[in-house]
Coordinates of C-alpha atoms in Angstrom, one line a residue:
M22 CA 12.9 -3.5 23.0
P23 CA 9.6 -4.7 21.4
D24 CA 7.6 -2.8 24.0
A25 CA 9.5 0.5 23.4
L26 CA 9.1 0.0 19.6
R27 CA 5.4 -0.7 20.0
D28 CA 4.9 2.3 22.3
L29 CA 6.4 4.5 19.6
L30 CA 4.3 2.9 16.8
D31 CA 1.1 3.1 18.8
G32 CA 1.7 6.8 19.2
R33 CA -0.9 9.4 20.1
W34 CA -3.9 7.1 20.2
A35 CA -2.1 4.2 21.9
T36 CA -4.9 3.3 24.3
L37 CA -7.5 3.4 21.6
R38 CA -5.3 1.5 19.2
R39 CA -4.8 -1.3 21.7
N40 CA -8.5 -1.5 22.6
A41 CA -9.3 -1.8 18.9
V42 CA -6.7 -4.6 18.6
D43 CA -8.4 -6.4 21.6
L44 CA -11.9 -6.0 19.9
L45 CA -10.5 -7.3 16.6
A46 CA -9.0 -10.3 18.4
K47 CA -12.4 -11.3 19.8
L48 CA -14.1 -11.5 16.4
E49 CA -14.6 -14.8 14.6
P50 CA -11.9 -15.8 12.1
T51 CA -12.8 -15.6 8.5
P52 CA -14.6 -18.8 7.3
V53 CA -12.6 -21.2 5.2
D54 CA -13.4 -20.9 1.5
P55 CA -16.9 -19.5 2.0
G56 CA -19.5 -19.1 -0.8
R57 CA -20.2 -15.5 -1.7
E58 CA -23.6 -15.3 0.1
E59 CA -22.2 -17.0 3.2
Y60 CA -19.2 -14.6 3.2
R61 CA -21.4 -11.6 2.9
A62 CA -23.6 -12.8 5.8
W63 CA -20.6 -13.4 8.0
V64 CA -19.2 -9.9 7.3
L65 CA -22.6 -8.3 8.2
E66 CA -22.7 -10.4 11.4
Q67 CA -19.2 -9.3 12.4
L68 CA -20.1 -5.7 11.5
H69 CA -22.8 -5.9 14.1
A70 CA -20.2 -7.2 16.6
L71 CA -18.1 -4.2 15.9
A72 CA -21.0 -1.9 16.5
E73 CA -21.9 -3.6 19.7
G74 CA -18.2 -3.3 20.8
G75 CA -18.3 0.5 20.3
H76 CA -16.2 0.7 17.2
A77 CA -18.7 2.9 15.4
L78 CA -19.0 5.5 18.0
I79 CA -15.5 6.9 18.0
G80 CA -15.7 9.5 15.2
F81 CA -19.3 10.7 15.5
P82 CA -20.5 13.7 17.4
A83 CA -21.2 13.5 21.1
E84 CA -24.6 15.1 20.6
Q85 CA -25.8 11.9 18.8
G86 CA -24.0 9.5 21.2
G87 CA -20.6 9.4 19.6
Q88 CA -17.1 10.2 21.0
D89 CA -16.0 13.2 18.9
D90 CA -12.7 11.5 18.1
V91 CA -12.1 11.9 14.4
G92 CA -8.4 10.9 14.5
G93 CA -9.3 7.9 16.7
S94 CA -11.8 6.7 14.2
V95 CA -9.2 6.5 11.5
V96 CA -6.8 4.6 13.9
A97 CA -9.5 2.1 14.8
F98 CA -10.2 1.6 11.1
E99 CA -6.5 1.0 10.5
V100 CA -6.5 -1.8 13.1
L101 CA -9.3 -3.6 11.1
G102 CA -6.7 -4.0 8.4
F103 CA -5.0 -6.6 10.5
G104 CA -8.0 -8.8 10.0
D105 CA -10.5 -9.6 7.3
L106 CA -10.4 -6.8 4.7
S107 CA -13.9 -7.3 3.5
L108 CA -15.0 -6.5 7.0
M109 CA -12.7 -3.4 7.1
V110 CA -14.1 -2.1 3.8
K111 CA -17.7 -2.8 4.8
A112 CA -17.1 -0.8 8.1
G113 CA -15.5 2.0 6.0
V114 CA -18.5 2.1 3.7
Q115 CA -21.1 2.2 6.6
W116 CA -19.4 4.5 9.1
G117 CA -16.7 6.3 7.1
L118 CA -18.4 7.0 3.8
F119 CA -22.1 6.8 4.4
G120 CA -22.1 8.0 7.9
G121 CA -19.2 10.4 7.3
A122 CA -21.1 12.1 4.4
V123 CA -24.2 12.6 6.5
Q124 CA -22.0 14.0 9.3
A125 CA -19.9 16.3 7.1
L126 CA -22.4 17.4 4.5
G127 CA -25.6 17.4 6.5
T128 CA -26.9 19.7 9.2
R129 CA -28.2 19.1 12.8
R130 CA -31.5 17.7 11.7
H131 CA -29.8 15.1 9.5
H132 CA -27.5 14.2 12.3
D133 CA -30.3 13.8 14.9
E134 CA -32.5 11.8 12.5
H135 CA -29.9 9.5 11.0
L136 CA -26.6 9.2 12.8
P137 CA -27.9 7.1 15.8
G138 CA -29.2 4.5 13.3
I139 CA -26.1 4.6 11.3
M140 CA -23.9 4.1 14.3
S141 CA -26.0 1.2 15.6
L142 CA -26.3 -0.4 12.1
D143 CA -30.1 -0.1 12.2
L144 CA -29.7 2.1 9.1
P145 CA -27.2 0.4 6.7
G146 CA -26.3 2.6 3.9
C147 CA -24.3 3.4 0.8
F148 CA -22.1 6.1 -0.6
A149 CA -23.2 6.5 -4.2
M150 CA -20.8 8.8 -6.0
T151 CA -18.9 6.8 -8.7
E152 CA -20.8 6.4 -12.0
T153 CA -20.1 3.9 -14.9
G154 CA -18.9 6.8 -17.1
H155 CA -17.4 9.0 -14.4
G156 CA -15.1 7.8 -11.7
S157 CA -12.4 10.3 -10.9
D158 CA -14.2 13.2 -12.7
V159 CA -16.8 13.7 -10.0
Q160 CA -17.5 17.3 -11.0
N161 CA -19.1 16.0 -14.3
L162 CA -21.4 13.3 -12.8
R163 CA -24.5 12.9 -14.9
T164 CA -27.1 11.8 -12.3
T165 CA -29.6 14.7 -11.8
A166 CA -31.6 15.9 -8.8
T167 CA -34.2 18.4 -10.1
Y168 CA -36.3 20.4 -7.6
D169 CA -40.1 20.4 -8.1
P170 CA -41.5 23.4 -6.2
A171 CA -45.1 22.1 -6.8
T172 CA -44.5 19.1 -4.5
R173 CA -41.4 20.4 -2.7
E174 CA -39.5 17.3 -3.8
F175 CA -36.3 16.5 -5.6
V176 CA -36.6 14.2 -8.6
V177 CA -33.5 12.0 -8.7
H178 CA -32.9 10.5 -12.2
T179 CA -30.3 8.4 -14.1
P180 CA -30.4 9.8 -17.7
D181 CA -28.5 6.9 -19.3
E182 CA -26.3 3.9 -18.5
A183 CA -23.2 5.9 -18.2
A184 CA -24.8 7.7 -15.3
R185 CA -25.5 4.5 -13.4
K186 CA -24.0 4.5 -9.9
D187 CA -21.4 1.7 -10.1
Y188 CA -19.3 -0.4 -7.7
I189 CA -21.3 0.9 -4.7
G190 CA -20.5 -0.9 -1.5
N191 CA -23.5 -2.1 0.6
A192 CA -25.8 -1.7 -2.4
A193 CA -26.2 -5.2 -3.7
R194 CA -27.5 -6.8 -0.5
D195 CA -27.7 -4.8 2.8
G196 CA -28.1 -1.1 2.1
R197 CA -31.4 0.7 2.8
M198 CA -30.4 4.2 2.0
A199 CA -27.8 5.9 -0.1
V200 CA -26.1 9.3 -0.1
V201 CA -26.5 10.0 -3.8
F202 CA -24.2 12.6 -5.5
A203 CA -26.1 14.4 -8.3
Q204 CA -26.2 17.6 -10.3
L205 CA -28.6 19.9 -8.5
V206 CA -31.1 21.7 -10.7
T207 CA -33.5 24.4 -9.6
G208 CA -35.6 26.5 -11.9
G209 CA -33.8 25.2 -14.9
E210 CA -30.4 26.3 -13.5
A211 CA -27.7 23.8 -12.5
H212 CA -25.7 24.4 -9.3
G213 CA -23.2 21.6 -9.4
V214 CA -22.8 18.4 -7.6
H215 CA -24.7 18.0 -4.2
A216 CA -25.6 15.0 -2.1
L217 CA -29.0 13.7 -1.2
L218 CA -30.3 10.9 1.0
V219 CA -32.3 8.5 -1.1
P220 CA -34.0 5.3 0.2
I221 CA -33.1 2.4 -2.0
R222 CA -35.0 -0.5 -0.2
D223 CA -38.2 -0.7 1.8
A224 CA -38.5 -2.4 5.2
S225 CA -38.9 -5.8 3.5
G226 CA -35.6 -5.4 1.6
A227 CA -37.3 -5.0 -1.8
P228 CA -36.0 -2.2 -4.1
A229 CA -37.7 1.1 -3.5
P230 CA -40.1 2.4 -6.3
G231 CA -38.0 3.7 -9.2
V232 CA -34.8 2.2 -7.9
S233 CA -33.0 -0.5 -9.9
I234 CA -30.4 -2.5 -8.1
E235 CA -27.9 -4.9 -9.7
D236 CA -25.1 -7.0 -8.1
C237 CA -21.6 -6.3 -9.5
G238 CA -20.9 -10.0 -9.1
P239 CA -17.7 -11.8 -8.1
K240 CA -14.6 -9.7 -7.8
A241 CA -10.9 -10.5 -7.7
G242 CA -11.1 -9.9 -3.9
L243 CA -13.2 -8.4 -1.1
N244 CA -16.1 -10.7 -2.0
G245 CA -17.6 -10.2 1.5
V246 CA -18.5 -6.7 0.4
D247 CA -21.8 -6.5 -1.6
N248 CA -20.9 -4.1 -4.4
G249 CA -23.8 -3.1 -6.6
R250 CA -25.1 -0.8 -9.2
L251 CA -27.9 1.7 -8.7
S252 CA -30.2 3.5 -11.2
F253 CA -33.0 6.0 -10.5
D254 CA -36.0 6.5 -12.6
G255 CA -37.6 9.7 -11.5
V256 CA -37.3 8.9 -7.8
R257 CA -38.9 11.5 -5.6
V258 CA -37.4 12.5 -2.2
P259 CA -38.5 15.3 0.1
R260 CA -36.7 18.7 0.1
S261 CA -35.2 17.7 3.5
A262 CA -33.3 14.9 1.8
L263 CA -30.7 17.4 0.5
L264 CA -27.6 17.4 2.7
D265 CA -27.6 21.1 2.8
R266 CA -24.5 22.3 4.8
Y267 CA -23.0 23.9 1.7
G268 CA -26.1 24.5 -0.4
S269 CA -29.8 24.7 0.3
V270 CA -33.1 25.1 -1.6
S271 CA -36.0 27.1 -0.3
P272 CA -39.6 25.7 -0.5
D273 CA -40.2 27.9 -3.6
G274 CA -37.0 26.6 -5.3
V275 CA -34.5 29.4 -4.6
Y276 CA -30.9 28.1 -4.2
S277 CA -28.4 29.6 -1.8
S278 CA -25.0 28.6 -0.5
P279 CA -22.5 30.0 2.1
V280 CA -19.7 29.2 -0.5
E281 CA -19.6 31.3 -3.7
G282 CA -19.0 29.6 -7.0
D283 CA -19.8 26.1 -8.1
G284 CA -16.1 25.1 -8.4
R285 CA -15.1 26.4 -4.9
R286 CA -18.2 24.8 -3.4
F287 CA -17.6 21.5 -5.0
F288 CA -14.0 21.3 -3.7
T289 CA -15.1 22.4 -0.3
M290 CA -17.7 19.6 -0.1
L291 CA -15.2 17.0 -1.3
G292 CA -12.6 18.2 1.1
T293 CA -14.8 17.3 4.0
L294 CA -14.7 13.7 2.9
V295 CA -10.9 13.4 3.1
R296 CA -11.1 11.1 6.0
G297 CA -11.9 8.2 3.7
R298 CA -8.8 8.7 1.7
I299 CA -6.7 8.8 4.8
S300 CA -8.3 5.7 6.1
V301 CA -7.5 3.7 2.9
A302 CA -3.8 4.6 3.3
G303 CA -3.9 3.4 6.9
G304 CA -5.8 0.2 6.0
A305 CA -3.3 -0.5 3.3
G306 CA -0.5 0.0 5.7
S307 CA -2.0 -2.6 8.2
A308 CA -2.4 -5.2 5.4
T309 CA 1.2 -4.6 4.4
K310 CA 2.4 -5.1 8.0
R311 CA 0.5 -8.3 8.2
A312 CA 2.1 -9.6 5.0
L313 CA 5.6 -8.6 6.2
A314 CA 5.0 -10.3 9.6
I315 CA 4.1 -13.5 7.9
A316 CA 7.0 -13.4 5.4
V317 CA 9.6 -12.4 7.9
R318 CA 8.6 -15.1 10.3
Y319 CA 8.6 -17.6 7.6
G320 CA 12.0 -16.4 6.5
L321 CA 13.3 -17.1 10.0
A322 CA 11.9 -20.6 10.0
R323 CA 12.4 -21.8 6.4
R324 CA 15.9 -23.3 5.7
Q325 CA 17.4 -23.9 2.2
F326 CA 20.8 -25.2 1.1
T327 CA 23.9 -25.7 3.2
R328 CA 27.1 -23.7 3.6
P329 CA 30.2 -25.3 2.1
G330 CA 31.6 -27.7 4.7
G331 CA 28.5 -27.4 6.8
D332 CA 25.7 -29.9 7.5
E333 CA 22.9 -27.5 8.5
E334 CA 20.7 -25.7 6.0
V335 CA 20.8 -21.9 6.0
V336 CA 17.8 -19.9 7.3
V337 CA 16.6 -18.1 4.2
L338 CA 16.6 -14.6 5.8
D339 CA 20.3 -15.0 6.2
Y340 CA 20.7 -14.7 2.4
L341 CA 21.3 -11.1 1.3
A342 CA 18.9 -11.6 -1.7
H343 CA 16.1 -12.5 0.7
Q344 CA 17.0 -9.6 3.0
R345 CA 16.9 -7.3 0.0
R346 CA 13.4 -8.4 -0.8
L347 CA 11.9 -7.9 2.6
L348 CA 13.9 -5.4 4.7
P349 CA 13.8 -2.3 2.5
A350 CA 10.0 -2.9 2.2
L351 CA 9.9 -3.2 6.0
A352 CA 11.8 0.1 6.4
T353 CA 9.4 1.8 4.0
T354 CA 6.5 0.5 5.9
Y355 CA 7.9 2.0 9.1
A356 CA 8.4 5.3 7.3
L357 CA 4.8 5.3 5.9
H358 CA 3.5 4.4 9.4
F359 CA 5.0 7.6 10.9
A360 CA 3.8 9.7 7.9
Q361 CA 0.3 8.3 8.4
E362 CA 0.4 9.1 12.1
E363 CA 1.2 12.7 11.3
L364 CA -1.5 12.8 8.7
V365 CA -4.1 11.5 11.1
S366 CA -3.1 14.1 13.7
A367 CA -3.4 16.8 11.1
L368 CA -6.9 15.6 10.3
H369 CA -7.8 15.6 13.9
D370 CA -6.4 19.1 14.6
V371 CA -6.9 21.0 11.4
A372 CA -8.9 24.2 11.9
D373 CA -8.4 26.6 9.0
D374 CA -8.8 26.5 5.2
R375 CA -5.1 26.5 4.5
G376 CA -4.6 23.6 6.8
R377 CA -7.4 21.7 5.1
R378 CA -5.9 22.3 1.6
E379 CA -2.5 21.0 2.7
L380 CA -4.2 18.1 4.4
E381 CA -6.1 17.1 1.2
S382 CA -2.9 17.2 -0.9
R383 CA -0.9 15.2 1.6
A384 CA -3.7 12.7 2.0
A385 CA -3.9 12.2 -1.8
G386 CA -0.1 11.7 -2.1
L387 CA 0.2 9.3 0.9
K388 CA -2.8 7.3 -0.2
A389 CA -1.2 6.8 -3.6
V390 CA 2.2 5.8 -2.3
A391 CA 0.9 3.7 0.6
T392 CA -1.4 1.6 -1.6
W393 CA 1.2 1.1 -4.4
H394 CA 3.6 0.1 -1.7
A395 CA 1.1 -2.4 -0.3
T396 CA 0.5 -4.0 -3.7
A397 CA 4.2 -4.3 -4.4
T398 CA 5.2 -5.5 -0.9
I399 CA 2.4 -8.1 -0.5
Q400 CA 3.4 -9.5 -3.9
T401 CA 7.1 -9.6 -2.8
C402 CA 6.0 -11.4 0.5
R403 CA 4.0 -13.9 -1.5
E404 CA 7.0 -14.7 -3.7
A405 CA 9.4 -14.8 -0.6
C406 CA 7.2 -17.6 0.8
G407 CA 7.4 -19.7 -2.4
G408 CA 4.6 -22.0 -3.3
A409 CA 3.5 -22.0 0.3
G410 CA 2.7 -18.3 0.0
Y411 CA 0.2 -19.2 -2.8
L412 CA -1.9 -21.4 -0.5
A413 CA -5.0 -19.6 0.8
E414 CA -4.4 -20.9 4.3
N415 CA -1.3 -18.9 4.5
L416 CA -3.2 -15.6 4.0
L417 CA -0.9 -13.9 1.5
A418 CA -2.9 -14.8 -1.6
G419 CA -6.1 -13.3 0.0
L420 CA -4.2 -10.2 1.1
K421 CA -2.9 -9.7 -2.4
A422 CA -6.4 -10.1 -4.0
D423 CA -8.2 -7.9 -1.4
T424 CA -5.7 -5.0 -1.5
D425 CA -5.3 -4.8 -5.3
V426 CA -8.3 -2.5 -5.6
F427 CA -6.9 0.0 -3.0
T428 CA -4.9 1.6 -5.8
T429 CA -8.0 2.7 -7.6
F430 CA -10.7 3.3 -5.0
E431 CA -11.0 6.5 -3.0
G432 CA -9.2 8.0 -6.0
D433 CA -7.2 6.5 -8.8
N434 CA -3.5 6.8 -7.7
T435 CA -2.3 8.4 -10.9
V436 CA -5.0 11.0 -10.7
L437 CA -4.3 11.7 -7.0
L438 CA -0.6 12.3 -7.8
Q439 CA -1.6 14.8 -10.4
L440 CA -3.6 16.6 -7.8
V441 CA -0.6 16.6 -5.5
A442 CA 1.6 18.0 -8.3
K443 CA -0.9 20.7 -9.1
G444 CA -0.9 21.7 -5.4
L445 CA 2.9 21.9 -5.6
L446 CA 2.7 24.2 -8.6
T447 CA 0.2 26.4 -6.9
S448 CA 2.5 26.7 -3.9
Y449 CA 5.5 27.4 -6.2
R450 CA 3.5 30.1 -8.0
D451 CA 2.6 31.7 -4.7
H452 CA 6.2 31.9 -3.7
V453 CA 7.7 32.9 -7.1
G454 CA 4.8 34.8 -8.7
D455 CA 4.2 35.4 -12.3
L456 CA 7.6 36.7 -13.3
D457 CA 8.3 38.5 -16.5
P458 CA 10.9 36.9 -18.8
W459 CA 13.8 38.9 -17.3
G460 CA 12.6 38.2 -13.8
M461 CA 12.3 34.5 -14.6
A462 CA 15.8 34.5 -16.1
R463 CA 17.2 36.0 -12.9
F464 CA 15.3 33.5 -10.8
V465 CA 16.6 30.5 -12.8
A466 CA 20.1 31.9 -12.6
D467 CA 19.9 32.3 -8.8
Q468 CA 18.5 28.8 -8.5
F469 CA 21.3 27.4 -10.6
V470 CA 23.9 29.0 -8.5
G471 CA 22.2 27.9 -5.3
A472 CA 21.9 24.3 -6.6
V473 CA 25.6 24.2 -7.5
I474 CA 26.6 25.4 -4.1
E475 CA 24.4 22.9 -2.4
R476 CA 25.5 20.0 -4.6
T477 CA 29.1 20.9 -3.9
A478 CA 28.5 20.9 -0.2
A479 CA 26.5 17.7 -0.3
R480 CA 29.2 16.0 -2.3
A481 CA 31.8 17.1 0.1
V482 CA 29.9 15.2 2.8
V483 CA 29.7 12.1 0.7
D484 CA 33.3 12.3 -0.4
R485 CA 34.9 13.2 2.9
L486 CA 35.9 9.6 3.7
A487 CA 38.4 7.7 1.6
G488 CA 38.2 4.2 0.3
G489 CA 34.6 4.2 -0.7
S490 CA 33.2 4.1 2.8
S491 CA 29.5 4.4 3.0
D492 CA 29.5 6.1 6.4
A493 CA 29.0 9.5 5.0
L494 CA 25.8 8.3 3.3
L495 CA 24.4 7.8 6.8
D496 CA 24.6 11.5 7.6
R497 CA 21.0 12.4 8.3
G498 CA 21.5 16.0 7.1
W499 CA 22.8 14.8 3.8
Q500 CA 19.9 12.4 3.3
L501 CA 17.4 15.2 4.0
R502 CA 19.1 17.6 1.7
Q503 CA 19.1 15.1 -1.1
F504 CA 15.4 14.6 -0.8
E505 CA 14.7 18.4 -0.5
D506 CA 17.0 19.2 -3.4
R507 CA 15.5 16.6 -5.7
E508 CA 12.0 17.9 -5.0
R509 CA 12.9 21.5 -5.5
H510 CA 14.7 20.8 -8.8
V511 CA 11.9 18.6 -10.2
V512 CA 9.2 21.1 -9.3
E513 CA 11.1 24.0 -10.7
G514 CA 11.7 22.2 -13.9
L515 CA 8.1 21.3 -14.2
A516 CA 7.0 24.9 -13.6
R517 CA 9.3 26.0 -16.4
R518 CA 7.9 23.5 -18.8
L519 CA 4.3 24.4 -18.0
R520 CA 5.0 28.1 -18.3
R521 CA 5.1 27.6 -22.0
A522 CA 1.4 26.9 -22.0
T523 CA -1.1 29.3 -23.8
P524 CA -4.9 29.0 -23.9
Q525 CA -4.4 27.4 -27.4
N526 CA -1.9 24.7 -26.4
A527 CA -2.6 24.2 -22.6
F528 CA -3.8 20.6 -22.9
E529 CA -0.9 19.5 -25.1
V530 CA 1.7 21.1 -22.9
F531 CA 0.2 19.6 -19.8
N532 CA -0.3 16.2 -21.4
A533 CA 3.3 16.1 -22.6
A534 CA 4.6 16.8 -19.1
Q535 CA 2.6 14.2 -17.2
D536 CA 5.5 12.0 -16.5
H537 CA 7.3 15.0 -15.0
L538 CA 4.2 15.9 -13.1
L539 CA 3.9 12.4 -11.5
H540 CA 7.6 12.4 -10.6
A541 CA 7.3 15.7 -8.9
A542 CA 4.4 14.4 -6.8
R543 CA 6.3 11.2 -5.9
V544 CA 9.5 12.9 -4.8
H545 CA 7.4 15.4 -2.7
V546 CA 5.8 12.5 -0.9
D547 CA 9.2 10.8 -0.4
R548 CA 10.5 13.9 1.3
V549 CA 7.4 14.2 3.5
V550 CA 7.7 10.6 4.5
L551 CA 11.4 10.9 5.4
E552 CA 10.8 14.0 7.5
A553 CA 8.0 12.1 9.4
F554 CA 10.4 9.3 10.1
V555 CA 13.1 11.7 11.4
A556 CA 10.5 13.5 13.6
A557 CA 9.5 10.1 15.1
L558 CA 13.2 9.4 15.9
A559 CA 13.3 12.7 17.8
R560 CA 10.4 11.5 19.9
C561 CA 12.0 8.2 20.8
D562 CA 13.7 8.5 24.3
D563 CA 14.8 4.8 24.5
E564 CA 18.4 4.8 23.3
P565 CA 18.6 1.2 21.9
T566 CA 15.2 1.6 20.2
A567 CA 16.3 4.9 18.7
A568 CA 19.6 3.3 17.5
L569 CA 17.7 0.5 15.7
L570 CA 15.2 2.9 14.2
G571 CA 18.0 5.1 13.0
R572 CA 19.3 2.2 10.9
V573 CA 15.8 1.5 9.7
C574 CA 15.5 5.2 8.7
D575 CA 18.8 5.0 6.9
L576 CA 17.6 1.9 5.0
Y577 CA 14.4 3.8 3.9
A578 CA 16.4 6.8 2.8
L579 CA 19.1 5.0 0.9
S580 CA 16.9 2.4 -0.7
T581 CA 14.8 5.3 -2.0
V582 CA 17.9 7.0 -3.4
E583 CA 19.0 3.7 -4.9
A584 CA 15.5 3.2 -6.6
D585 CA 15.9 6.7 -8.2
R586 CA 19.6 6.8 -8.6
A587 CA 19.3 7.4 -12.4
W588 CA 18.0 10.9 -11.5
F589 CA 20.7 11.5 -8.9
L590 CA 23.3 10.5 -11.4
E591 CA 21.9 12.4 -14.3
H592 CA 21.6 15.5 -12.2
G593 CA 25.1 15.3 -10.7
R594 CA 24.0 14.6 -7.1
L595 CA 25.9 11.3 -7.1
T596 CA 29.1 10.3 -8.8
P597 CA 29.2 6.8 -10.3
A598 CA 31.4 5.7 -7.4
R599 CA 29.1 7.1 -4.8
S600 CA 26.1 5.5 -6.5
K601 CA 27.8 2.1 -6.0
A602 CA 28.5 3.1 -2.4
V603 CA 24.7 3.6 -2.0
T604 CA 24.1 0.0 -3.0
Q605 CA 26.8 -1.2 -0.7
A606 CA 25.3 0.8 2.2
V607 CA 21.9 -0.7 1.6
N608 CA 23.5 -4.2 1.7
E609 CA 25.3 -3.4 4.9
L610 CA 22.1 -2.0 6.5
C611 CA 20.1 -5.1 5.5
A612 CA 22.7 -7.3 7.2
G613 CA 22.7 -5.1 10.3
I614 CA 18.9 -5.0 10.6
R615 CA 18.4 -8.7 9.9
P616 CA 18.9 -9.9 13.5
H617 CA 16.1 -7.5 14.6
A618 CA 13.6 -8.4 11.9
R619 CA 11.3 -10.4 14.2
R620 CA 11.3 -7.5 16.7
L621 CA 10.4 -5.0 14.1
V622 CA 7.4 -7.0 12.8
D623 CA 6.3 -8.0 16.3
A624 CA 6.1 -4.3 17.3
F625 CA 3.2 -3.8 14.9
G626 CA 1.1 -5.5 17.5
I627 CA -0.9 -7.7 15.2
P628 CA -3.0 -10.2 17.2
E629 CA -1.7 -13.8 16.9
S630 CA -5.2 -14.9 16.0
R631 CA -4.8 -12.8 12.8
L632 CA -1.5 -14.4 11.9
D633 CA -2.9 -17.9 11.8
A634 CA -0.8 -19.0 8.8
P635 CA 0.6 -22.5 9.2
I636 CA 3.9 -21.6 7.5
I637 CA 5.1 -19.2 10.2
A638 CA 7.0 -20.0 13.4
R639 CA 5.4 -19.1 16.7

């Protein structure tokens, strides 16, 4: 059973995933209570070990010595989430963000000159996008790169403190070069945000002329990553420093681009960097799995209180309350794993503009949901281990601190869900069109009739068994229809609200609907995740494994319905009696899955060396 489970979880990149696990297991364990400088030095040393083990080669082009496996590079990054998260993030900065930007935004000459050194770690670098005054609003960054045709150089400048590059990984200690995002100016005309390669340190490690470097100082977690702040005072770089795949400047200062329009070009450029967002979702998932493995194994070893008339204390995972804390979170982790697997495959295979747009939206939504799930689940695991979970030696406190920032880097989650909702509205508009008032009225009437018919059919499934049985709730078709119906209803309602906007009140209408907007995005992701789980079940050809995973899928679906049952009740999708039946079904599923909890966490394939918490049973 565990082997069949792990085979399914390892998926398309099974061999690569297991090789990455073997490489991780060979790395040194994180030092106990290191000082900041000791920790940073250790992380850099382990980063070199990863480079020597071939980790860095996976996603880069074969022409420069890589392996051309974009999806595999994300899978290998996910595996690092089973270990030290500072090391994972540092690897992501070097090879995912810095190297990925050179690869995606540069041309062949940039690749030939820089990628070999980036892969080998001979050229440690930074990804300098975020500014003190502008994080999510990248389009309005204030750093400038002004072309000087007399010297054929760009002058990179930080006009004020709000334009300082902030929270830049690799900047405070180890980085020698940065990909700097700046407003490109030629001949007095601005052309939007572009990226340039800017040296920030000389060979001796001193700041380059005109570059100011500050250390961000101690953080709540990830203190093995040297985050810093960068400012530029008229720093000159050659014309060739511009990463010019989407925009170039001739020697005499004429700008040209294969993509028309500053806005379209900007989103095309950012779209090429989606791998980082997908990687964060995967890394968060791995950290969540590690926390659950510790908490479940502790729950199977820890005993508390005796049964009436008994003399042996009860294993805490036998208590329904404890099952309720851990097992729905475990089911959601499985669901997110399968959704992540589909997302990585889409990244690897996408070939057209429409596919890329869909990929960007899905990546934004899954990153938000996966990182929020990580934050909530790791906290739950910490509490489920009592005071022992608060000890650093038992790993959960460090996981909690290190993953907290995942909800805001690579895109603030709330902003990302707004992007998802805007994409849903665009798709809705493409299908419905800009209807006149009579057409809109007919459309709403048709949708109302359709919803009534569907709700009646769905309720018939739920109500077909007497005596409050929860069996009907386990009908997979009913579960899928509930998720689909909720998404459709929420998006349609949001579209009707936003249709009231005019040029004069657009901001006020949009701002007043933000709660609705976020709910639309969230229910969309829920539906995508459930469908990914169902697709994984269809791939499972081992009958006992499929039966177990079917129950885990039921638990994900019904615990999601339970969490949003106010909506299902308010909109007539559940009766009060059936709402209670959902809770009873979740309880029954927890009890049924509890004997398999150890198998489910073992199937994650986490190396025992990365589960070195004294509280867990071996």
